[in-house]
Structures are given as structure tokens and as C-alpha cells.
mmCIF file of C-alpha atoms in Angstrom:
data_model
loop_
_atom_site.group_PDB
_atom_site.id
_atom_site.type_symbol
_atom_site.label_atom_id
_atom_site.label_comp_id
_atom_site.label_asym_id
_atom_site.label_seq_id
_atom_site.Cartn_x
_atom_site.Cartn_y
_atom_site.Cartn_z
ATOM 1 C CA MET A 1058 46.878 -5.467 -11.281
ATOM 2 C CA THR A 1059 43.927 -6.928 -11.888
ATOM 3 C CA PRO A 1060 43.515 -7.353 -15.191
ATOM 4 C CA SER A 1061 40.288 -6.155 -16.188
ATOM 5 C CA ILE A 1062 37.186 -7.936 -17.330
ATOM 6 C CA PRO A 1063 35.802 -7.358 -20.762
ATOM 7 C CA THR A 1064 32.320 -7.163 -21.581
ATOM 8 C CA LEU A 1065 30.064 -8.159 -24.959
ATOM 9 C CA PRO A 1066 26.601 -7.988 -25.507
ATOM 10 C CA LEU A 1067 24.034 -10.462 -25.169
ATOM 11 C CA ASP A 1068 23.651 -11.779 -28.608
ATOM 12 C CA GLN A 1069 27.632 -11.406 -29.211
ATOM 13 C CA VAL A 1070 27.575 -15.078 -26.563
ATOM 14 C CA ALA A 1071 24.128 -15.642 -26.611
ATOM 15 C CA ARG A 1072 21.145 -17.444 -29.578
ATOM 16 C CA LEU A 1073 18.693 -15.298 -28.125
ATOM 17 C CA THR A 1074 15.150 -15.569 -29.605
ATOM 18 C CA GLY A 1075 11.184 -14.970 -28.740
ATOM 19 C CA GLY A 1076 8.428 -17.265 -27.767
ATOM 20 C CA TYR A 1077 5.734 -19.004 -30.005
ATOM 21 C CA ALA A 1078 2.273 -17.921 -29.451
ATOM 22 C CA PHE A 1079 0.924 -21.143 -28.524
ATOM 23 C CA ARG A 1080 -3.173 -21.474 -28.078
ATOM 24 C CA SER A 1081 -4.833 -21.552 -24.277
ATOM 25 C CA ALA A 1082 -7.276 -23.759 -25.841
ATOM 26 C CA ASN A 1083 -5.215 -26.365 -27.511
ATOM 27 C CA TYR A 1084 -3.922 -27.339 -23.888
ATOM 28 C CA VAL A 1085 -3.842 -30.795 -23.589
ATOM 29 C CA PRO A 1086 -3.131 -32.644 -19.619
ATOM 30 C CA ALA A 1087 0.248 -33.859 -20.338
ATOM 31 C CA GLY A 1088 3.009 -33.604 -22.799
ATOM 32 C CA MET A 1089 5.881 -30.602 -24.067
ATOM 33 C CA ARG A 1090 5.337 -27.984 -21.242
ATOM 34 C CA VAL A 1091 4.953 -24.727 -22.120
ATOM 35 C CA ILE A 1092 6.858 -21.968 -20.029
ATOM 36 C CA ARG A 1093 4.669 -18.771 -19.477
ATOM 37 C CA ILE A 1094 5.538 -15.129 -18.472
ATOM 38 C CA SER A 1095 3.998 -16.210 -15.093
ATOM 39 C CA ASP A 1096 5.659 -19.299 -14.549
ATOM 40 C CA VAL A 1097 9.339 -17.532 -14.661
ATOM 41 C CA GLN A 1098 9.868 -16.117 -11.111
ATOM 42 C CA GLN A 1099 12.951 -14.497 -10.146
ATOM 43 C CA GLY A 1100 15.209 -16.929 -10.634
ATOM 44 C CA TRP A 1101 13.026 -19.655 -10.590
ATOM 45 C CA LEU A 1102 10.682 -21.363 -12.456
ATOM 46 C CA SER A 1103 7.113 -21.835 -10.404
ATOM 47 C CA ASP A 1104 5.209 -25.219 -11.119
ATOM 48 C CA LYS A 1105 2.112 -24.183 -9.277
ATOM 49 C CA HIS A 1106 -0.304 -24.170 -13.064
ATOM 50 C CA ARG A 1107 2.148 -25.838 -15.448
ATOM 51 C CA ARG A 1108 0.643 -25.759 -19.041
ATOM 52 C CA PHE A 1109 1.532 -28.344 -21.633
ATOM 53 C CA TYR A 1110 1.482 -28.997 -25.316
ATOM 54 C CA ASP A 1111 1.088 -31.244 -27.990
ATOM 55 C CA ALA A 1112 4.664 -31.755 -29.342
ATOM 56 C CA ASN A 1113 3.274 -33.278 -32.473
ATOM 57 C CA SER A 1114 0.970 -31.097 -33.465
ATOM 58 C CA GLY A 1115 2.690 -29.767 -36.390
ATOM 59 C CA GLU A 1116 3.111 -26.407 -35.223
ATOM 60 C CA SER A 1117 6.385 -24.106 -35.996
ATOM 61 C CA PHE A 1118 7.433 -23.734 -32.587
ATOM 62 C CA ALA A 1119 11.192 -24.815 -32.768
ATOM 63 C CA ASN A 1120 13.028 -21.784 -32.343
ATOM 64 C CA ALA A 1121 11.205 -21.608 -29.097
ATOM 65 C CA THR A 1122 12.105 -25.234 -27.769
ATOM 66 C CA LEU A 1123 14.334 -25.043 -24.941
ATOM 67 C CA GLN A 1124 17.471 -27.295 -24.092
ATOM 68 C CA ALA A 1125 18.589 -27.560 -20.387
ATOM 69 C CA GLY A 1126 21.186 -25.257 -20.024
ATOM 70 C CA ASP A 1127 18.776 -22.538 -21.497
ATOM 71 C CA CYS A 1128 18.608 -18.793 -19.654
ATOM 72 C CA VAL A 1129 14.044 -17.402 -20.154
ATOM 73 C CA MET A 1130 13.569 -14.308 -19.560
ATOM 74 C CA THR A 1131 9.664 -12.267 -19.272
ATOM 75 C CA LEU A 1132 9.642 -9.628 -21.606
ATOM 76 C CA THR A 1133 6.191 -8.203 -20.274
ATOM 77 C CA GLY A 1134 4.542 -7.244 -17.011
ATOM 78 C CA TYR A 1135 7.374 -8.366 -14.429
ATOM 79 C CA VAL A 1136 9.790 -7.970 -16.980
ATOM 80 C CA GLY A 1137 13.136 -9.116 -17.052
ATOM 81 C CA ARG A 1138 12.587 -11.894 -14.301
ATOM 82 C CA VAL A 1139 14.891 -14.974 -14.988
ATOM 83 C CA ALA A 1140 14.804 -18.742 -15.093
ATOM 84 C CA PHE A 1141 16.708 -21.547 -15.743
ATOM 85 C CA ILE A 1142 16.235 -24.620 -17.098
ATOM 86 C CA GLU A 1143 17.216 -27.925 -15.711
ATOM 87 C CA PRO A 1144 16.612 -30.994 -17.390
ATOM 88 C CA ASP A 1145 13.854 -31.991 -15.259
ATOM 89 C CA THR A 1146 11.987 -29.200 -16.862
ATOM 90 C CA LEU A 1147 12.320 -31.480 -20.517
ATOM 91 C CA PRO A 1148 9.812 -31.019 -23.365
ATOM 92 C CA ALA A 1149 9.627 -27.413 -23.018
ATOM 93 C CA ALA A 1150 8.789 -24.499 -25.251
ATOM 94 C CA ALA A 1151 9.188 -20.884 -24.430
ATOM 95 C CA ASN A 1152 5.390 -19.020 -24.677
ATOM 96 C CA GLN A 1153 4.648 -15.710 -26.712
ATOM 97 C CA ARG A 1154 6.711 -12.732 -24.896
ATOM 98 C CA VAL A 1155 9.255 -15.160 -22.955
ATOM 99 C CA LEU A 1156 12.785 -14.955 -24.776
ATOM 100 C CA ARG A 1157 15.163 -17.856 -24.734
ATOM 101 C CA ILE A 1158 18.247 -17.674 -24.678
ATOM 102 C CA ALA A 1159 20.491 -20.028 -25.301
ATOM 103 C CA PRO A 1160 24.341 -19.569 -24.037
ATOM 104 C CA GLY A 1161 27.514 -19.945 -26.887
ATOM 105 C CA PRO A 1162 30.285 -21.495 -26.498
ATOM 106 C CA GLU A 1163 31.683 -18.387 -24.732
ATOM 107 C CA VAL A 1164 29.555 -18.430 -21.675
ATOM 108 C CA GLU A 1165 29.451 -21.090 -18.827
ATOM 109 C CA PRO A 1166 25.055 -21.319 -18.396
ATOM 110 C CA ARG A 1167 24.974 -21.072 -14.497
ATOM 111 C CA TYR A 1168 27.554 -18.227 -15.534
ATOM 112 C CA LEU A 1169 25.392 -16.778 -17.348
ATOM 113 C CA PHE A 1170 21.975 -17.698 -15.281
ATOM 114 C CA HIS A 1171 24.172 -16.338 -12.040
ATOM 115 C CA VAL A 1172 24.894 -12.662 -14.216
ATOM 116 C CA LEU A 1173 21.400 -12.220 -16.019
ATOM 117 C CA ASN A 1174 19.604 -13.033 -12.614
ATOM 118 C CA HIS A 1175 21.914 -10.437 -10.282
ATOM 119 C CA PRO A 1176 19.207 -7.654 -9.531
ATOM 120 C CA VAL A 1177 21.339 -5.155 -10.946
ATOM 121 C CA LEU A 1178 20.646 -6.629 -14.884
ATOM 122 C CA ARG A 1179 17.112 -6.554 -14.745
ATOM 123 C CA GLU A 1180 17.441 -2.643 -13.271
ATOM 124 C CA ARG A 1181 18.581 -2.577 -16.410
ATOM 125 C CA VAL A 1182 15.991 -4.587 -18.631
ATOM 126 C CA ILE A 1183 12.951 -3.010 -16.570
ATOM 127 C CA SER A 1184 14.454 0.895 -17.361
ATOM 128 C CA LEU A 1185 15.126 -0.684 -21.118
ATOM 129 C CA SER A 1186 11.511 -1.047 -21.262
ATOM 130 C CA GLY A 1187 8.538 0.957 -21.695
ATOM 131 C CA GLY A 1188 4.170 0.484 -22.030
ATOM 132 C CA SER A 1189 1.654 2.308 -19.709
ATOM 133 C CA ALA A 1190 -0.030 0.081 -18.769
ATOM 134 C CA GLN A 1191 2.622 -2.604 -18.405
ATOM 135 C CA ARG A 1192 5.986 -2.905 -18.529
ATOM 136 C CA ASN A 1193 7.501 -4.363 -22.422
ATOM 137 C CA VAL A 1194 11.008 -5.153 -23.144
ATOM 138 C CA SER A 1195 11.595 -5.631 -27.161
ATOM 139 C CA VAL A 1196 14.481 -8.631 -27.823
ATOM 140 C CA LYS A 1197 16.428 -6.267 -29.760
ATOM 141 C CA ALA A 1198 16.896 -3.913 -25.892
ATOM 142 C CA VAL A 1199 17.688 -6.829 -24.462
ATOM 143 C CA ALA A 1200 20.280 -8.329 -26.843
ATOM 144 C CA GLY A 1201 22.269 -4.938 -26.446
ATOM 145 C CA LEU A 1202 23.092 -5.749 -22.390
ATOM 146 C CA LYS A 1203 26.327 -5.680 -21.973
ATOM 147 C CA ILE A 1204 27.524 -8.206 -19.826
ATOM 148 C CA PRO A 1205 31.411 -9.580 -18.419
ATOM 149 C CA VAL A 1206 33.386 -12.540 -20.043
ATOM 150 C CA PRO A 1207 36.199 -13.588 -18.074
ATOM 151 C CA SER A 1208 37.860 -16.885 -19.361
ATOM 152 C CA LEU A 1209 35.952 -19.965 -19.196
ATOM 153 C CA VAL A 1210 37.569 -21.350 -16.434
ATOM 154 C CA LEU A 1211 36.671 -18.332 -14.215
ATOM 155 C CA GLN A 1212 33.485 -18.517 -15.240
ATOM 156 C CA ARG A 1213 33.448 -21.797 -13.701
ATOM 157 C CA ARG A 1214 34.813 -21.151 -10.824
ATOM 158 C CA ARG A 1215 32.351 -17.876 -9.714
ATOM 159 C CA ALA A 1216 29.184 -20.159 -11.300
ATOM 160 C CA ALA A 1217 30.234 -22.903 -8.602
ATOM 161 C CA GLU A 1218 30.856 -19.677 -6.071
ATOM 162 C CA LEU A 1219 26.916 -18.660 -6.454
ATOM 163 C CA ASP A 1220 25.387 -22.359 -6.994
ATOM 164 C CA GLU A 1221 26.943 -23.063 -3.077
ATOM 165 C CA LEU A 1222 25.810 -19.785 -1.996
ATOM 166 C CA ASP A 1223 22.354 -20.346 -2.965
ATOM 167 C CA ARG A 1224 22.068 -23.671 -1.159
ATOM 168 C CA VAL A 1225 23.397 -22.463 1.772
ATOM 169 C CA HIS A 1226 21.155 -19.697 1.573
ATOM 170 C CA GLY A 1227 18.282 -21.864 0.050
ATOM 171 C CA GLN A 1228 18.811 -24.246 3.063
ATOM 172 C CA TYR A 1229 18.244 -20.698 5.557
ATOM 173 C CA ARG A 1230 15.214 -19.676 4.317
ATOM 174 C CA GLN A 1231 13.409 -23.281 3.951
ATOM 175 C CA ALA A 1232 14.448 -23.104 7.690
ATOM 176 C CA VAL A 1233 13.696 -20.390 9.599
ATOM 177 C CA GLU A 1234 10.273 -19.880 6.686
ATOM 178 C CA GLU A 1235 9.089 -23.312 8.360
ATOM 179 C CA GLU A 1236 9.927 -21.843 12.220
ATOM 180 C CA SER A 1237 7.708 -19.297 11.294
ATOM 181 C CA ARG A 1238 5.132 -21.043 9.633
ATOM 182 C CA LEU A 1239 5.176 -23.272 13.257
ATOM 183 C CA LEU A 1240 4.651 -19.834 15.098
ATOM 184 C CA GLU A 1241 1.744 -18.859 12.722
ATOM 185 C CA GLN A 1242 0.493 -22.282 13.469
ATOM 186 C CA GLN A 1243 0.579 -22.551 17.332
ATOM 187 C CA ALA A 1244 -0.696 -19.395 17.196
ATOM 188 C CA TRP A 1245 -3.903 -20.591 14.949
ATOM 189 C CA GLN A 1246 -4.490 -23.886 16.936
ATOM 190 C CA ALA A 1247 -3.740 -21.817 20.423
ATOM 191 C CA GLY A 1248 -6.798 -20.104 18.655
ATOM 192 C CA ARG A 1249 -9.251 -23.123 17.564
ATOM 193 C CA GLN A 1250 -9.568 -23.745 21.284
ATOM 194 C CA TRP A 1251 -10.453 -20.869 22.568
ATOM 195 C CA LEU A 1252 -12.922 -20.449 20.336
ATOM 196 C CA GLY A 1253 -13.711 -24.485 20.894
ATOM 197 C CA CYS A 1254 -14.846 -23.387 23.916
ATOM 198 C CA LEU A 1255 -17.491 -21.690 22.140
ATOM 199 C CA ASP A 1256 -19.173 -25.076 21.490
ATOM 200 C CA GLY A 1257 -22.676 -24.594 22.210
ATOM 201 C CA THR A 1258 -22.814 -20.684 22.216
ATOM 202 C CA PRO A 1259 -25.435 -19.664 19.683
ATOM 203 C CA THR A 1260 -24.658 -18.453 16.389
ATOM 204 C CA GLN A 1261 -25.520 -16.520 13.789
ATOM 205 C CA PRO A 1262 -25.033 -16.045 10.414
ATOM 206 C CA LEU A 1263 -22.288 -13.061 9.845
ATOM 207 C CA GLY A 1264 -24.397 -11.252 7.024
ATOM 208 C CA GLN A 1265 -27.331 -10.691 9.996
ATOM 209 C CA VAL A 1266 -24.036 -9.271 12.145
ATOM 210 C CA ALA A 1267 -21.974 -7.482 9.840
ATOM 211 C CA ARG A 1268 -21.965 -5.433 7.048
ATOM 212 C CA LEU A 1269 -20.621 -6.225 4.082
ATOM 213 C CA ARG A 1270 -19.910 -4.104 1.252
ATOM 214 C CA ARG A 1271 -17.583 -4.386 -1.656
ATOM 215 C CA GLY A 1272 -14.717 -1.776 -2.282
ATOM 216 C CA GLN A 1273 -14.593 0.184 -5.344
ATOM 217 C CA SER A 1274 -13.336 -0.197 -8.625
ATOM 218 C CA ILE A 1275 -9.887 1.837 -8.748
ATOM 219 C CA THR A 1276 -6.519 1.496 -11.600
ATOM 220 C CA ARG A 1277 -3.293 3.069 -11.406
ATOM 221 C CA SER A 1278 -4.188 5.773 -13.692
ATOM 222 C CA ARG A 1279 -7.010 6.855 -11.182
ATOM 223 C CA VAL A 1280 -4.501 6.690 -8.386
ATOM 224 C CA ARG A 1281 -3.976 10.642 -6.907
ATOM 225 C CA PRO A 1282 -0.375 10.035 -5.080
ATOM 226 C CA GLY A 1283 -1.234 9.615 -1.190
ATOM 227 C CA PRO A 1284 -0.900 7.995 2.190
ATOM 228 C CA VAL A 1285 -3.579 5.450 1.897
ATOM 229 C CA PRO A 1286 -3.013 1.979 1.267
ATOM 230 C CA VAL A 1287 -5.401 0.570 -1.267
ATOM 231 C CA VAL A 1288 -6.239 -2.747 -0.391
ATOM 232 C CA ALA A 1289 -6.979 -5.270 -3.465
ATOM 233 C CA GLY A 1290 -6.606 -8.896 -4.174
ATOM 234 C CA GLY A 1291 -3.323 -8.773 -2.662
ATOM 235 C CA LEU A 1292 -1.221 -9.573 0.203
ATOM 236 C CA ARG A 1293 0.736 -5.801 -0.214
ATOM 237 C CA PRO A 1294 -1.276 -2.348 -0.511
ATOM 238 C CA ALA A 1295 -1.754 -2.320 -4.671
ATOM 239 C CA TYR A 1296 -0.790 1.521 -4.747
ATOM 240 C CA PHE A 1297 -1.073 4.869 -2.346
ATOM 241 C CA HIS A 1298 -4.036 6.370 -2.327
ATOM 242 C CA ASP A 1299 -4.899 10.302 -1.408
ATOM 243 C CA GLU A 1300 -8.319 9.445 -0.266
ATOM 244 C CA PRO A 1301 -10.372 6.528 1.907
ATOM 245 C CA ASN A 1302 -12.701 5.034 1.538
ATOM 246 C CA ARG A 1303 -13.240 3.153 4.432
ATOM 247 C CA GLU A 1304 -11.889 5.296 7.949
ATOM 248 C CA GLY A 1305 -10.841 2.233 10.486
ATOM 249 C CA PRO A 1306 -10.506 -0.095 12.379
ATOM 250 C CA THR A 1307 -11.313 -2.368 9.058
ATOM 251 C CA ILE A 1308 -12.063 -6.290 8.054
ATOM 252 C CA VAL A 1309 -11.043 -6.899 4.388
ATOM 253 C CA VAL A 1310 -11.605 -9.494 2.709
ATOM 254 C CA ALA A 1311 -10.057 -10.061 -1.059
ATOM 255 C CA GLY A 1312 -11.481 -10.673 -3.617
ATOM 256 C CA SER A 1313 -10.076 -11.772 -6.032
ATOM 257 C CA GLY A 1314 -7.331 -13.642 -7.815
ATOM 258 C CA ALA A 1315 -4.544 -16.232 -6.429
ATOM 259 C CA ASN A 1316 -5.393 -14.644 -2.504
ATOM 260 C CA ALA A 1317 -9.123 -14.133 -3.161
ATOM 261 C CA GLY A 1318 -10.177 -14.938 0.774
ATOM 262 C CA HIS A 1319 -7.005 -13.871 2.649
ATOM 263 C CA VAL A 1320 -8.141 -12.104 6.388
ATOM 264 C CA SER A 1321 -6.521 -8.739 7.165
ATOM 265 C CA TRP A 1322 -6.855 -6.079 9.882
ATOM 266 C CA TRP A 1323 -6.018 -2.783 9.322
ATOM 267 C CA GLU A 1324 -6.050 0.516 11.926
ATOM 268 C CA GLU A 1325 -5.149 3.670 10.200
ATOM 269 C CA PRO A 1326 -8.120 4.655 7.248
ATOM 270 C CA ILE A 1327 -7.711 2.738 4.082
ATOM 271 C CA PHE A 1328 -9.397 2.432 0.174
ATOM 272 C CA VAL A 1329 -10.976 -0.517 -0.273
ATOM 273 C CA SER A 1330 -10.707 -2.261 -4.219
ATOM 274 C CA ASP A 1331 -10.875 -5.140 -5.042
ATOM 275 C CA ALA A 1332 -11.926 -6.413 -2.063
ATOM 276 C CA PHE A 1333 -15.311 -6.217 0.404
ATOM 277 C CA SER A 1334 -15.083 -5.557 4.232
ATOM 278 C CA VAL A 1335 -15.864 -6.232 7.412
ATOM 279 C CA GLU A 1336 -18.364 -4.677 9.572
ATOM 280 C CA PRO A 1337 -19.891 -6.066 12.834
ATOM 281 C CA ASP A 1338 -23.284 -4.550 14.136
ATOM 282 C CA PRO A 1339 -21.405 -2.729 17.578
ATOM 283 C CA GLY A 1340 -24.360 -3.539 19.736
ATOM 284 C CA ARG A 1341 -24.070 -7.480 18.833
ATOM 285 C CA LEU A 1342 -20.529 -8.576 17.634
ATOM 286 C CA ASP A 1343 -16.669 -7.145 18.999
ATOM 287 C CA PRO A 1344 -15.008 -6.105 15.904
ATOM 288 C CA ARG A 1345 -11.734 -8.251 16.822
ATOM 289 C CA PHE A 1346 -13.445 -10.639 17.939
ATOM 290 C CA CYS A 1347 -14.738 -11.178 14.385
ATOM 291 C CA TYR A 1348 -11.614 -10.334 12.811
ATOM 292 C CA HIS A 1349 -10.126 -13.969 15.143
ATOM 293 C CA PHE A 1350 -13.225 -16.149 13.887
ATOM 294 C CA LEU A 1351 -12.508 -15.307 10.088
ATOM 295 C CA LYS A 1352 -8.841 -15.614 10.740
ATOM 296 C CA ILE A 1353 -9.257 -18.824 12.375
ATOM 297 C CA ASN A 1354 -11.701 -19.781 9.462
ATOM 298 C CA GLN A 1355 -9.456 -18.817 7.210
ATOM 299 C CA GLN A 1356 -9.042 -21.841 4.841
ATOM 300 C CA ARG A 1357 -12.549 -22.558 4.882
ATOM 301 C CA LEU A 1358 -12.746 -18.783 2.857
ATOM 302 C CA TYR A 1359 -10.804 -20.022 0.354
ATOM 303 C CA GLU A 1360 -12.570 -22.904 0.055
ATOM 304 C CA ARG A 1361 -15.492 -20.872 -1.124
ATOM 305 C CA LYS A 1362 -13.416 -19.344 -3.681
ATOM 306 C CA GLY A 1363 -14.545 -19.983 -7.464
ATOM 307 C CA GLY A 1364 -13.678 -19.147 -10.744
ATOM 308 C CA ALA A 1365 -13.064 -20.555 -14.282
ATOM 309 C CA GLY A 1366 -10.512 -18.256 -14.930
ATOM 310 C CA VAL A 1367 -9.513 -15.959 -12.033
ATOM 311 C CA PRO A 1368 -10.618 -17.310 -8.482
ATOM 312 C CA HIS A 1369 -13.166 -15.016 -7.231
ATOM 313 C CA LEU A 1370 -14.719 -14.654 -3.842
ATOM 314 C CA TYR A 1371 -17.792 -12.529 -3.089
ATOM 315 C CA PRO A 1372 -19.954 -11.117 0.252
ATOM 316 C CA ARG A 1373 -22.387 -13.588 -0.812
ATOM 317 C CA ASP A 1374 -20.093 -16.669 -0.591
ATOM 318 C CA VAL A 1375 -19.369 -15.988 3.249
ATOM 319 C CA ALA A 1376 -22.888 -14.295 4.568
ATOM 320 C CA GLY A 1377 -24.472 -17.619 5.365
ATOM 321 C CA LEU A 1378 -20.663 -18.703 7.572
ATOM 322 C CA ALA A 1379 -22.259 -18.990 11.153
ATOM 323 C CA VAL A 1380 -20.834 -17.216 13.641
ATOM 324 C CA PRO A 1381 -20.818 -18.169 17.504
ATOM 325 C CA VAL A 1382 -22.284 -14.889 19.456
ATOM 326 C CA PRO A 1383 -21.788 -15.243 23.197
ATOM 327 C CA ASP A 1384 -22.475 -11.811 24.746
ATOM 328 C CA LEU A 1385 -19.985 -9.015 24.279
ATOM 329 C CA GLY A 1386 -18.246 -9.558 27.586
ATOM 330 C CA THR A 1387 -16.644 -12.941 26.895
ATOM 331 C CA GLN A 1388 -16.203 -12.217 23.027
ATOM 332 C CA ARG A 1389 -14.007 -9.111 23.971
ATOM 333 C CA ARG A 1390 -12.199 -11.365 26.685
ATOM 334 C CA VAL A 1391 -11.456 -14.312 23.614
ATOM 335 C CA ALA A 1392 -10.454 -11.502 21.707
ATOM 336 C CA ALA A 1393 -7.441 -10.082 24.268
ATOM 337 C CA ASP A 1394 -6.836 -13.562 24.572
ATOM 338 C CA VAL A 1395 -5.517 -14.712 21.168
ATOM 339 C CA ASP A 1396 -4.722 -10.900 20.717
ATOM 340 C CA SER A 1397 -1.723 -11.394 23.399
ATOM 341 C CA LEU A 1398 -0.936 -14.742 21.679
ATOM 342 C CA SER A 1399 -0.598 -12.958 18.306
ATOM 343 C CA ASP A 1400 1.416 -11.007 19.372
ATOM 344 C CA LEU A 1401 3.441 -12.795 20.867
ATOM 345 C CA SER A 1402 3.842 -14.571 17.728
ATOM 346 C CA GLY A 1403 3.987 -11.880 15.136
ATOM 347 C CA GLY A 1404 6.898 -10.124 17.504
ATOM 348 C CA LEU A 1405 8.548 -13.223 16.735
ATOM 349 C CA ARG A 1406 7.901 -14.184 12.881
ATOM 350 C CA GLU A 1407 8.988 -10.172 12.163
ATOM 351 C CA LYS A 1408 11.824 -11.009 13.895
ATOM 352 C CA LEU A 1409 12.837 -13.983 11.421
ATOM 353 C CA CYS A 1410 11.502 -12.171 8.805
ATOM 354 C CA ALA A 1411 14.224 -9.249 9.351
ATOM 355 C CA GLU A 1412 17.134 -11.733 9.691
ATOM 356 C CA LEU A 1413 15.964 -13.336 6.275
ATOM 357 C CA ASP A 1414 16.057 -8.871 5.083
ATOM 358 C CA LEU A 1415 19.676 -9.229 6.000
ATOM 359 C CA LEU A 1416 20.393 -12.269 4.556
ATOM 360 C CA ASP A 1417 18.855 -11.377 1.389
ATOM 361 C CA ARG A 1418 20.704 -8.038 0.981
ATOM 362 C CA MET A 1419 23.661 -10.566 2.210
ATOM 363 C CA LEU A 1420 23.431 -12.386 -1.324
ATOM 364 C CA VAL A 1421 22.973 -9.597 -3.371
ATOM 365 C CA ILE A 1422 26.312 -7.237 -2.162
ATOM 366 C CA HIS A 1423 27.661 -11.544 -2.697
ATOM 367 C CA ARG A 1424 26.885 -11.676 -5.777
ATOM 368 C CA ARG A 1425 28.154 -8.596 -6.715
ATOM 369 C CA CYS A 1426 31.726 -8.960 -5.406
ATOM 370 C CA ILE A 1427 31.743 -12.434 -7.089
ATOM 371 C CA LEU A 1428 30.013 -11.256 -10.413
ATOM 372 C CA GLY A 1429 32.216 -7.914 -10.840
ATOM 373 C CA LEU A 1430 29.439 -5.746 -11.292
#
């Protein structure tokens, strides 16, 4: 018989300390990195918007100071996200609502990371959280999480297996994503060539040939469950509501956040929230032609967003964009050509995404088997 593996509360094999409330007004260009909630993704640290603090400021954040081999976990918002602290991240400290988890001598640091990063453990953390506006979980609740603690020899072996599994998975994912990007780029370049055939065609400001209509604000508490996607500032629907404010087909431009300026096309009825719709004058501008023009000029829209904190893009920011306006027959012919190429490219990308989804599912199963969760 295989001997059973003992389980212990997390705080018996690791020291848990909450983060420090660093003041954003005192951030400096370089120094000790502050690990914030937004930095901690599922299994890795984002370097996109790094923030730094003066390690010699005289403030009492010693307990939040991180060491190589520590784990950090989010306690607010997307609770239960975990990342591993590598030596090249240091010096660093955990911000408020980011939990420092320092492994003790009974547990191998990489093994502990893999256990905490497993979806089963994250679901347990989420189940311990509460809050109506956003989720919160306490340090005390996380401290009581039971984790399997085999011998150190077995921990090291399993950590090495999972590290290798992650490495192979990461290489394959990177290759597939690169292939997907190349397909998208080829479709974009071909679209640019088709539009290039319209050089010399009279142009009109977008605001004169289309209505740019802002969405309506709606919060989670006001959403009534239904089949209607609520399109806001993200790449996917924020919620699903029971009533649309656009009947479709609709061109939508995201209005705020990291994806402000993202252009999407919706065939079905939708509820436009933190975004605005572009509604072409049917006698002057074909909707699909307009969509492809905006999509091909996606980068120009991104460059027009502003805001010191959360980026925003308003209808006025794109109203002056010069749109080529040939006759409607030419517009429809160009739109049909770009649609054909986009359909082919999109179909290939969907297959690639399906492969990645299958690979991710297999990775979860392998993790579960190796860790015994």
C-alpha cells in the first residue's frame, strides 16, 4: 500500500505576514520593488507597471520585505493568485492586501509554490472569501488551509517534475501564440494593402459619416441575469444582462482601462456600457467596411487614449479620424475580401486556441496527479 501523505495547516509549514501600506505618493523611479495586487497573476509576476520605494525611507515594513523563495498571494479582488519570488525580483516588499508566505524548513519552496498555485487550492481560497463589492479573504483563513506535506525528498522530486512540465508547456504555448500572432499580422497587412488601393479616395471625418454613441453605466448590482452581453472596457463581456441597448450588428470601441480603444464587432443584441458604439450612416458608409478600417487602424486608436491614471478613449478622440469613403459598392467589395481572409485566419487561430485549451486542461490534470490533490 502507498503510505498516506500527511496534511498540515499552511501556517505550520510557513510564516504568513500581511503586506505594508506603502504610500503611492512616495513611489520613486528606482529602488525596492513594491509587489501590488495587480502585479500578482496566476503563477507569475507582471512587470508591466512596476512601482518602487526607497528602502531607506525609515518606515517599518520589515515584515513585508520579501526573500528569494517566498510566495505572495492576493487577498483582495482576484483572491488566491500566487507568484514565486525569484532572486532577480529583489529587493522587494509586499504591498497591503498581498500576503507574504515564507516557507519553513519542513517544505521545499518550489513545492509549496506549485501546491498553492494549483486550481484546487485557489478554489479553496475563493470559497473562504467574502465581500459584496469585491472579494476579500483574511490571513487567518488562508493560514488554516490544509496542504499535503510529504518528505522533503518527495517534495523536491515533485517540484522538479512540475517545473519541467511548466517549462515544456510554456515553450509550446509561446510557439502557438507566436503562430497565432503571425496569422493575425498577415491578415492585418493584407487588409492594409486592400485599403491602400483606395489611396486618393476622398475622405471624411469619422464623426461626419457615423454616429459615435456612448454607452450607459451599469454596475454588477444593477445587472439582471439574462443572455445579453454587457460590453465594457475589457476584451470579453463584463456581465450578462436581460435587456440590450444596441440591437446589432454593432461596432464597439472600448472606452477605458488597459484595452481602451479596442475595436469589436457584435452581431447579436448587446448592452454597451463603458464603451461607445460607431454607427455608420447607411447611405454613406458600409458597417463592415467601417469596422475593418477601424480594426486595421487599431494602433492609432490605442495611441489616442489618455488619462493620468486609468486610460480613457472618448468619442471626441476618434471623431476626426479620416475615413476613405469610396462608393458603397467598392466599400462592400473591399469588406467582403477582408472578411474572407479574416475568416480563414480566424478559423486557424480558433484551432490553435483549442489546442492551447486542451493543453491547459491536461496540465491541470497532471498537476493534480503529481501533487495528489
